[in-house]
GROMACS .gro file of C-alpha atoms in nm:
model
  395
    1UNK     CA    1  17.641   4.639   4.572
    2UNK     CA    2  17.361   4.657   4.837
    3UNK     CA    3  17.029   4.726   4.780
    4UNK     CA    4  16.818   4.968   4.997
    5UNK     CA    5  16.511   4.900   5.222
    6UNK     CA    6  16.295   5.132   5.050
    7UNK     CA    7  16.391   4.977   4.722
    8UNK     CA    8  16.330   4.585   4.902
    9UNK     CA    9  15.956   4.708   4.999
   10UNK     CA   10  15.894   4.835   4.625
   11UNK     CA   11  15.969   4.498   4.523
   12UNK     CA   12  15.790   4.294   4.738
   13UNK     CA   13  15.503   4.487   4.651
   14UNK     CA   14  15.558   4.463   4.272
   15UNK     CA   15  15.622   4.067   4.311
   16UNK     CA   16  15.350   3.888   4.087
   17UNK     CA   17  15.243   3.559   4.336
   18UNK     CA   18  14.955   3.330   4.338
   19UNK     CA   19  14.802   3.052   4.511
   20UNK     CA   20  14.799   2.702   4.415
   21UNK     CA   21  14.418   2.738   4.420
   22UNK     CA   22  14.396   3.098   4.204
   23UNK     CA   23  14.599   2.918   3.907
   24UNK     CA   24  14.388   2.630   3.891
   25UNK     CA   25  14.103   2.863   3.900
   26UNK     CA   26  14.261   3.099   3.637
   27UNK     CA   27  14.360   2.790   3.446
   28UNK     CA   28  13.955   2.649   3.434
   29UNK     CA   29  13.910   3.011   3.306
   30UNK     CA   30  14.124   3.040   3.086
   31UNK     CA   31  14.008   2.688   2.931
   32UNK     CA   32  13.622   2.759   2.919
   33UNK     CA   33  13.644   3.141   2.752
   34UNK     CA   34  13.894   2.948   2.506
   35UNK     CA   35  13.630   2.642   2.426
   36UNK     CA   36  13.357   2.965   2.404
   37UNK     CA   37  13.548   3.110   2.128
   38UNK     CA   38  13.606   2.795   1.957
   39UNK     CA   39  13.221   2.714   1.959
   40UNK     CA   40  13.154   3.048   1.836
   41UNK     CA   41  13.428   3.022   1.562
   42UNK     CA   42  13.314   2.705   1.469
   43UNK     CA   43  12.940   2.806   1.424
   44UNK     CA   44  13.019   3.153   1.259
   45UNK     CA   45  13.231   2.934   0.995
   46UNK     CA   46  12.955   2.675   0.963
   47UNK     CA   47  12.760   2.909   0.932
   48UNK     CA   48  12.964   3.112   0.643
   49UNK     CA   49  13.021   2.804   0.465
   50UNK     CA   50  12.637   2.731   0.484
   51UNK     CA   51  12.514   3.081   0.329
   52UNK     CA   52  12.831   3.056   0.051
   53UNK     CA   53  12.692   2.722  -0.082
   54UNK     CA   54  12.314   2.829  -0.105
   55UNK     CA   55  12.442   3.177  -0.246
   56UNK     CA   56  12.298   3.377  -0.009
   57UNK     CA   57  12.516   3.663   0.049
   58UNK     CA   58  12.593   3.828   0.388
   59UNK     CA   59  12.639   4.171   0.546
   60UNK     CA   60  12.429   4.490   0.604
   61UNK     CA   61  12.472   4.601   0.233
   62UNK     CA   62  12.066   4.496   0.172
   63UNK     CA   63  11.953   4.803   0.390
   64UNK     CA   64  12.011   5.051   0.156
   65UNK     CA   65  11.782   4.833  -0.084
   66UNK     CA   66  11.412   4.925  -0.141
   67UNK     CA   67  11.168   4.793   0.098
   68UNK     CA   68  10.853   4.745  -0.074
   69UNK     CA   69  10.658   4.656   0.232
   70UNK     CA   70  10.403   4.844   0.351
   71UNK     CA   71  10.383   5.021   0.669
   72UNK     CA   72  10.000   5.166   0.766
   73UNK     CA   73  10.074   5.266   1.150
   74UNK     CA   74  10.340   5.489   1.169
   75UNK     CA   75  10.411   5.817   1.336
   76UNK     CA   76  10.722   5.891   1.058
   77UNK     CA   77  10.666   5.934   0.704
   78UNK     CA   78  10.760   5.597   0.486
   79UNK     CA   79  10.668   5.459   0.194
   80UNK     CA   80  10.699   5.135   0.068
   81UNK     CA   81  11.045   5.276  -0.194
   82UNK     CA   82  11.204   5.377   0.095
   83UNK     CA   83  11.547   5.151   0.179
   84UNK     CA   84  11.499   4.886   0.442
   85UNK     CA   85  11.693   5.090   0.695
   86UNK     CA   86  11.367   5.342   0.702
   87UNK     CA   87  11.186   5.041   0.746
   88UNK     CA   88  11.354   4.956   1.031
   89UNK     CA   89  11.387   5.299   1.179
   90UNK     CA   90  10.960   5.269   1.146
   91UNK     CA   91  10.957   5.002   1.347
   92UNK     CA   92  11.222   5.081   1.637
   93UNK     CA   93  11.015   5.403   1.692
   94UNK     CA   94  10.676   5.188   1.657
   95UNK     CA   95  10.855   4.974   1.895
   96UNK     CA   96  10.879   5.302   2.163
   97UNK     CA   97  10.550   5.432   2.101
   98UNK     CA   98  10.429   5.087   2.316
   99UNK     CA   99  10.755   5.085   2.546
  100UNK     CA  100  10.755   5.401   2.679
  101UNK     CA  101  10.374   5.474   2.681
  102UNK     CA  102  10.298   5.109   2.829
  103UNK     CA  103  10.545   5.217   3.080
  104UNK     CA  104  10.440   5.527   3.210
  105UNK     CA  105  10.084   5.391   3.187
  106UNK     CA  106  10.185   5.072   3.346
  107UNK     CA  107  10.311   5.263   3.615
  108UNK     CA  108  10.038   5.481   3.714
  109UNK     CA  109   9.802   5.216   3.663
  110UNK     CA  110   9.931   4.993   3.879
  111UNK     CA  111  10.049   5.211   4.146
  112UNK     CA  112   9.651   5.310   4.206
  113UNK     CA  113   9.600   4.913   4.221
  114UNK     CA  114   9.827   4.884   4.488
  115UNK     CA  115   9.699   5.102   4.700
  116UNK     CA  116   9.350   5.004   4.678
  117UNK     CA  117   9.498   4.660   4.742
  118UNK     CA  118   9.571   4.805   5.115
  119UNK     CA  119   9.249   5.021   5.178
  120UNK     CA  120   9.052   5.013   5.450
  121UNK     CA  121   8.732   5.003   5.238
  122UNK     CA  122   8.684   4.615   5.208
  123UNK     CA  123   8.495   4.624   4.845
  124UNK     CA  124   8.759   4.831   4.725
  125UNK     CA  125   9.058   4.607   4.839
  126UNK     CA  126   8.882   4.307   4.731
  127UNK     CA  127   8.848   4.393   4.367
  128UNK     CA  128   9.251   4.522   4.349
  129UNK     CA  129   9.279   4.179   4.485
  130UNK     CA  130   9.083   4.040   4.172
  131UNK     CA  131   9.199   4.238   3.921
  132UNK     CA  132   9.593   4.140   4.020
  133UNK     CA  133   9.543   3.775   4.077
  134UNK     CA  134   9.322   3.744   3.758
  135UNK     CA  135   9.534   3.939   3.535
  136UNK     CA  136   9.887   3.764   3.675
  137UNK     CA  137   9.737   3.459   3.620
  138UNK     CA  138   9.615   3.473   3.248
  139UNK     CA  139   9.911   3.437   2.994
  140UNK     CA  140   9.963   3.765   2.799
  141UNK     CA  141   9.894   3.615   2.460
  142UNK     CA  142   9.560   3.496   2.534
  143UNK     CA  143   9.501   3.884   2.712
  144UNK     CA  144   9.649   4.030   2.350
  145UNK     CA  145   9.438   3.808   2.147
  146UNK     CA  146   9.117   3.872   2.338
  147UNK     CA  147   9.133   4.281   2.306
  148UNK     CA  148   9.210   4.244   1.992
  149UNK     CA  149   8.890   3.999   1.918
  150UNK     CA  150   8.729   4.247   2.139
  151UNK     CA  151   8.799   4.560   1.914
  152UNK     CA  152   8.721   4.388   1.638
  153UNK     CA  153   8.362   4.363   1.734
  154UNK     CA  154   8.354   4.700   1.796
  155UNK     CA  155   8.078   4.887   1.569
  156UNK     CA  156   8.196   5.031   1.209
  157UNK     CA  157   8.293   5.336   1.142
  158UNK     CA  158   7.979   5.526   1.097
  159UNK     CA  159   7.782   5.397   1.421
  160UNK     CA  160   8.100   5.453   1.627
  161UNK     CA  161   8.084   5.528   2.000
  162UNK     CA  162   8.105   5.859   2.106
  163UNK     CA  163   8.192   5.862   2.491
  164UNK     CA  164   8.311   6.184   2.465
  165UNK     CA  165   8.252   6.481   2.245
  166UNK     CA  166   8.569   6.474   1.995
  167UNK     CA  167   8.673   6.088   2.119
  168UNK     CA  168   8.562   5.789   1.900
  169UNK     CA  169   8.574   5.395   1.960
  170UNK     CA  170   8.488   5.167   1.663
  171UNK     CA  171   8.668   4.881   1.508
  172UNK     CA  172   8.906   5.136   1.338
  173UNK     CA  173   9.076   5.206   1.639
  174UNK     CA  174   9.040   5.471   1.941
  175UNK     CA  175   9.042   5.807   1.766
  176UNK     CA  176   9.100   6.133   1.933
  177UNK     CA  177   9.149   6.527   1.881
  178UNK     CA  178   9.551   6.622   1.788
  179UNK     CA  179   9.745   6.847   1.768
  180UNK     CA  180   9.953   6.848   1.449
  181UNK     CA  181  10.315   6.748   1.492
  182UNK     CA  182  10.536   6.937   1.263
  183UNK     CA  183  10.916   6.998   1.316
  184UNK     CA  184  10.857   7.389   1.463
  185UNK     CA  185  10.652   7.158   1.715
  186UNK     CA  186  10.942   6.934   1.752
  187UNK     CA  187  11.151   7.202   1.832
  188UNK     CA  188  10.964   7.342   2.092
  189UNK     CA  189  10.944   7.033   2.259
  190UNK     CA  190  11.296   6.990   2.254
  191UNK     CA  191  11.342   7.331   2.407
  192UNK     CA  192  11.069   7.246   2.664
  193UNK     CA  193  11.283   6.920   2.738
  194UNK     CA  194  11.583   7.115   2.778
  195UNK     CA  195  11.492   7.361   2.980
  196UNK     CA  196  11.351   7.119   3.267
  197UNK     CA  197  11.691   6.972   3.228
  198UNK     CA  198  11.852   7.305   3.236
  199UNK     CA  199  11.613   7.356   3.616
  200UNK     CA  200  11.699   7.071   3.753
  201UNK     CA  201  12.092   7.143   3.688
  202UNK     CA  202  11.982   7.494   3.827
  203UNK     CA  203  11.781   7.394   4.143
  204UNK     CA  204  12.128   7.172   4.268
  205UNK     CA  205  12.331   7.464   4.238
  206UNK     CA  206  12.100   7.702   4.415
  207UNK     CA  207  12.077   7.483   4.699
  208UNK     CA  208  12.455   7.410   4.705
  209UNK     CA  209  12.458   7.814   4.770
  210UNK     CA  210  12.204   7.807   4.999
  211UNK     CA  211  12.349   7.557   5.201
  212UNK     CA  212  12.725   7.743   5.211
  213UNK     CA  213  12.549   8.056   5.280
  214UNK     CA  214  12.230   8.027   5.428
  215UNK     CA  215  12.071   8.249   5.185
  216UNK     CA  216  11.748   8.148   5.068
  217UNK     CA  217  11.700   8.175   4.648
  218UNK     CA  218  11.394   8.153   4.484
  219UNK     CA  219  11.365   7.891   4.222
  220UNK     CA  220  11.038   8.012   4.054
  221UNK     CA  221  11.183   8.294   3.810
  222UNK     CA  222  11.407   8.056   3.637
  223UNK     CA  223  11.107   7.785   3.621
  224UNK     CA  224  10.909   8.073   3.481
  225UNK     CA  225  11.234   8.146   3.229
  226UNK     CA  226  11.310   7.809   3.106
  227UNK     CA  227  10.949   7.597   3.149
  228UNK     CA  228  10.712   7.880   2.983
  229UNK     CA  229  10.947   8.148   2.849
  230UNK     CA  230  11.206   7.952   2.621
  231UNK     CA  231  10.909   7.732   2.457
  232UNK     CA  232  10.752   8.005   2.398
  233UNK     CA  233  11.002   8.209   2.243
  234UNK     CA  234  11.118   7.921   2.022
  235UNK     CA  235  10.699   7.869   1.932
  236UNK     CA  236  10.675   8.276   1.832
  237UNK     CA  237  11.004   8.253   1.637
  238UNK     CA  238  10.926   7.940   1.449
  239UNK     CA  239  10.559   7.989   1.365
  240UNK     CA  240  10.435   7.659   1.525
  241UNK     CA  241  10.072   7.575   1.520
  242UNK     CA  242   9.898   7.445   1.838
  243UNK     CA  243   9.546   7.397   1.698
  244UNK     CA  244   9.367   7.137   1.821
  245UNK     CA  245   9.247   6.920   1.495
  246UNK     CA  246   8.859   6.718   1.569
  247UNK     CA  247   8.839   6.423   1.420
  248UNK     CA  248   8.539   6.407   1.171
  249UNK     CA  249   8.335   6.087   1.028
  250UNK     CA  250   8.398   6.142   0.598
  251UNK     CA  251   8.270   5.883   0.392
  252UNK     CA  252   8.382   5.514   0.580
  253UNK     CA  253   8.634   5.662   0.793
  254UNK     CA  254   8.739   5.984   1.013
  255UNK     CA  255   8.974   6.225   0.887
  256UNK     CA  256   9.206   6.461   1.138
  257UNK     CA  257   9.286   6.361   1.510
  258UNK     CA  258   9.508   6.093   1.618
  259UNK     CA  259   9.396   5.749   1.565
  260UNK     CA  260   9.533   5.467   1.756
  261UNK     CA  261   9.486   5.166   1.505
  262UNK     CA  262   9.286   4.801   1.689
  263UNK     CA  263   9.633   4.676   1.665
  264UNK     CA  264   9.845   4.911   1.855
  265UNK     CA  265   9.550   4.981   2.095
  266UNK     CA  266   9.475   4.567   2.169
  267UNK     CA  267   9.850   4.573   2.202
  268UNK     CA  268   9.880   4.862   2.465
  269UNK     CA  269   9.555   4.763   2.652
  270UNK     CA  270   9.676   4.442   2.728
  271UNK     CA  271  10.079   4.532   2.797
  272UNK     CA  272   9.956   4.807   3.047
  273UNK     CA  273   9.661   4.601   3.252
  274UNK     CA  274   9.931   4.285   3.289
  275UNK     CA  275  10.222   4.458   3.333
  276UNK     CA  276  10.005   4.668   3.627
  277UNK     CA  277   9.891   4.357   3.843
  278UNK     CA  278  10.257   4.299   3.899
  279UNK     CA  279  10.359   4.624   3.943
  280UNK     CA  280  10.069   4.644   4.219
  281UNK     CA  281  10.189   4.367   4.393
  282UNK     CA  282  10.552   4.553   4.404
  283UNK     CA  283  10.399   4.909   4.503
  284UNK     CA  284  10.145   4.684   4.798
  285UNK     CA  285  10.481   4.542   4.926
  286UNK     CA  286  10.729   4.839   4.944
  287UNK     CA  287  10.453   5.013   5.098
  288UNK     CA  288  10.395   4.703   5.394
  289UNK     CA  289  10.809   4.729   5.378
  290UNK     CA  290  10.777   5.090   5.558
  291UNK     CA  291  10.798   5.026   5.994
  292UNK     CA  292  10.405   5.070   6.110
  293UNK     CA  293  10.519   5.344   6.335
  294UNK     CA  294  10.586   5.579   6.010
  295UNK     CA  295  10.182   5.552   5.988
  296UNK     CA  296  10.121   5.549   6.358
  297UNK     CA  297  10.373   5.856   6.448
  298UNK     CA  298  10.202   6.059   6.169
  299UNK     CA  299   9.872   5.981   6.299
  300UNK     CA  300   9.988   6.112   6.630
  301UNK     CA  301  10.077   6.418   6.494
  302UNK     CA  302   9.711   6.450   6.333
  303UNK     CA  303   9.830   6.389   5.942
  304UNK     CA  304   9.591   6.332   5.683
  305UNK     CA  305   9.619   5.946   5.576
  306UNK     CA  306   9.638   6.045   5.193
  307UNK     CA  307   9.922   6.334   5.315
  308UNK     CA  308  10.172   6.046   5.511
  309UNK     CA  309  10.136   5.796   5.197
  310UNK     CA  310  10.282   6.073   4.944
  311UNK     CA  311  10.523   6.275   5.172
  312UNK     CA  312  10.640   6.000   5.410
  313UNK     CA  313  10.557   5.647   5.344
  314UNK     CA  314  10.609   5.635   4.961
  315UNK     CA  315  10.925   5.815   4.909
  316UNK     CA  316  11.080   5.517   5.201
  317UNK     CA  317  10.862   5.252   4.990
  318UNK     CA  318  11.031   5.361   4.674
  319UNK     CA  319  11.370   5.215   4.805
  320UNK     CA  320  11.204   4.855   4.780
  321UNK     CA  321  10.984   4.949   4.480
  322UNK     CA  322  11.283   5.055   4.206
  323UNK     CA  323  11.485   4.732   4.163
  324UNK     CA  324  11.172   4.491   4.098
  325UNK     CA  325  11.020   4.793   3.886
  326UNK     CA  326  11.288   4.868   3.682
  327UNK     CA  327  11.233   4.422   3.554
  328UNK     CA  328  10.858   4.490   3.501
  329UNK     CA  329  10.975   4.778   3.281
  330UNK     CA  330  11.244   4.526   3.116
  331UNK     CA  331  10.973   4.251   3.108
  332UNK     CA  332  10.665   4.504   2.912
  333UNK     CA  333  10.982   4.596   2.660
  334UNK     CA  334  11.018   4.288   2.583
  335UNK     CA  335  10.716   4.154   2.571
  336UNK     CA  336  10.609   4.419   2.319
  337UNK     CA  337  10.750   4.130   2.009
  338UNK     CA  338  10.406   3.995   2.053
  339UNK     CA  339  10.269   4.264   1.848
  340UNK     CA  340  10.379   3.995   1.557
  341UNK     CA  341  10.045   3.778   1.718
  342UNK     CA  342   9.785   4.098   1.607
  343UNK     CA  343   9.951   4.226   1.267
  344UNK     CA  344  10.100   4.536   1.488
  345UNK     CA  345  10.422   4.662   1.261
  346UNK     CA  346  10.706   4.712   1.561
  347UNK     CA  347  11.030   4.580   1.523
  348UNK     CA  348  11.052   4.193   1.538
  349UNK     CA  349  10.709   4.207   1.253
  350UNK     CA  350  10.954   4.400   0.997
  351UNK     CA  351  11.278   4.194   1.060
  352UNK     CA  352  11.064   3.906   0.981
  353UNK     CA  353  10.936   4.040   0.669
  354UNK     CA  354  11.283   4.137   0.524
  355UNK     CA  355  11.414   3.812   0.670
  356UNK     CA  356  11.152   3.677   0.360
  357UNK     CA  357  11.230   3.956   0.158
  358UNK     CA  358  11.609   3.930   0.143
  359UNK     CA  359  11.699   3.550   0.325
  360UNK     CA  360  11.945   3.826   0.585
  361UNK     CA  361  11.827   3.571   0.817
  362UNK     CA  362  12.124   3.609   1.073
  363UNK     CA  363  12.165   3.994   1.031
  364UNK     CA  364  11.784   4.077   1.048
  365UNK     CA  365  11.769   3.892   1.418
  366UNK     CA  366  12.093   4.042   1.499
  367UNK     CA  367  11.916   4.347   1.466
  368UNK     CA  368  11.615   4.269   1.694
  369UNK     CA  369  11.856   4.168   1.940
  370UNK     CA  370  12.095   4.472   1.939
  371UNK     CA  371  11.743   4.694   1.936
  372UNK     CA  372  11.576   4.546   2.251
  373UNK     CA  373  11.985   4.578   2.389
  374UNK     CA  374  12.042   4.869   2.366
  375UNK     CA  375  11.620   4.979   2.489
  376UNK     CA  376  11.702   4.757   2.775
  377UNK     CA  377  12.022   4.872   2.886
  378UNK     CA  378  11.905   5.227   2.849
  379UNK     CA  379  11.583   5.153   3.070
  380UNK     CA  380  11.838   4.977   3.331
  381UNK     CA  381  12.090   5.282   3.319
  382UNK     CA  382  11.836   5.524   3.399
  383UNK     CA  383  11.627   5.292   3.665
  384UNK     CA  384  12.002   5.214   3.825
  385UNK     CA  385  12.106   5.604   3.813
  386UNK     CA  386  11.735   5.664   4.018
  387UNK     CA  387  11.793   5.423   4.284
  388UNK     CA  388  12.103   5.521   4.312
  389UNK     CA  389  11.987   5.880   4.386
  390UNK     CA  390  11.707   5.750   4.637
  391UNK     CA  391  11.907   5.494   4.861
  392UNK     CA  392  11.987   5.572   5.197
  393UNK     CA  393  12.367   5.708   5.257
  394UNK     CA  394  12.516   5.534   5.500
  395UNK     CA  395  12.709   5.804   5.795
   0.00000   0.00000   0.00000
């Protein structure tokens, strides 16, 4: 019986062969994952046998226990009978509050530093120049203990400073006018949030069109629609209330406003000023990373210097500046678990207090770590999906 060519080929390219060298170094594979997972079986049962003997039991049943810890800054409503997993929930979203506003903060911050840092005035590039190498050069711990000392010797309550009308600074903490957040506001927001999503969806496919048939569409009706109309109309139909609310001085303390306890606002002050002097130093390099004859062909061509940095020269710098950002970002995440060091109540500072609580030693940190996981991997999905949108396309 004879076999065909076509069938020959198909089984020459099904045959399985390797190397001498690829099964050795599938064999030293194979034998380090395998000694892994024996270390890690070994520990887990050590481990196990460990937390049998001293009683201690094991498992996630103890969050639907009470807490009975106290929470005072909070943006959720808690009490101390609410089950540990509220607790927890309190302190991932504490957590965010300084992530995501130490980012954006951060970010601005130390953008502006940068480009000072390469200014033509002299006084002005010499102080970026202090400010960054001080600020990279003091550990953050000392920085977060000194605001913290530093608000602390603030004035009380009643002989608070009063930079502006409606703003307060004392040692209870920067207080400020608010606007009540109720879940009609929530919703709105949500609809706000949706409908720049909903543009931006919008915008692609109008300019898809425009490019197939030249026609030019106007994009400002729909941002009119879904930015001001669809908040709006979700605001009428749910009755939210968008009063500003002035803090007032009652007693020993204000009532109304927003008040952003000496904890929280030690711990932001000093995440966003030493998270900035890197992020200068990024923003003054991916700016020097742009070819000199970006600035000098726009100077030919009469440009305003402060017109070629936004239009031209940053949006080519932001190709350098993404990758090293998008680790400061990772880095002022992280570094957010020294909140513990000024009494702040984030994530790591309520782990450790049920870790007392309840002796969950091993499932309390394997909460901390699958919190600041799945933060970080989020903040590197979204920095990768950016830079991915930026880079240059090769033709």
């Amino acid at each position: 019986m004879t076999t065909s060519g076509s069938e020959l080929r198909r089984r020459r390219q099904l045959r399985f062969s390797l190397s001498r060298q690829q099964i050795v170094g599938l064999l030293w594979q194979v034998v380090v994952v395998g000694i892994a997972v024996a270390i890690i079986a070994f520990l887990w049962s050590n481990a196990l046998h460990n937390l049998s003997a001293r009683r201690i039991s094991t498992g996630f049943a103890f969050l639907g226990r009470e807490a009975g810890m106290p929470i005072t800054d909070t943006w959720l409503a808690y009490s101390p009978r609410d089950p540990y997993v509220r607790a927890f929930i309190v302190g991932i979203v504490n957590t965010l509050r300084v992530a995501v506003i130490g980012i954006v903060l951060a970010t601005g911050l130390g953008t502006l530093v940068g480009i000072a840092r390469l200014s033509s005035n002299w006084l002005l590039s010499r102080l970026a120049a202090v400010y960054v190498e001080l600020l990279r050069d003091i550990p953050l711990l000392l920085q977060l203990l000194f605001w913290y000392v530093l608000m602390q010797g603030l004035p009380a309550a009643r002989a608070a400073w009063k930079p502006i009308e409606g703003i307060f600074l004392s040692n209870r903490g920067l207080v400020l006018p608010a606007i009540p957040i109720t879940e009609a506001n929530l919703w709105v927001i949500a609809a706000l949030i949706g409908g720049l999503i909903a543009l931006f969806v919008l915008r692609r496919h109008l300019m898809a069109r425009q490019e197939a048939d030249g026609k030019v569409r106007h994009l400002w009706p729909y941002a009119l629609a879904l930015i001001a109309g669809l908040p709006a109309l979700v605001s009428f139909g749910l009755g939210a209330s968008w009063t500003i609310t002035m803090p007032e001085l009652r007693g020993f303390n204000f009532v109304g406003g927003l008040t952003l306890a000496p904890e929280y606002f030690a711990l932001l002050i000093a995440l966003v000023t030493y998270t900035s002097a890197f992020i200068a130093e990024i923003v003054r390099s991916g700016i020097q990373a742009v070819p000199r004859g970006q600035w000098d062909a726009a100077s030919a061509l009469g440009l305003r210097r402060s017109f070629v940095l936004q239009r031209i020269v940053l949006p080519q710098a932001l190709r350098v500046i993404i990758p090293p950002m998008t680790s400061q970002y990772l880095n002022l995440t992280k570094n957010s678990s020294l909140a513990v060091a000024v009494g702040y109540q984030d994530v790591v500072s309520i782990a450790n207090t049920t870790l007392n609580q309840t002796g969950q030693a091993i499932e309390a940190i394997a909460l901390i770590m699958m919190v600041f996981l799945s933060i970080s991997l989020g903040i590197s999905l979204l920095m990768n999906w950016y830079n991915a949108r930026i880079a240059l396309v090769e033709r």
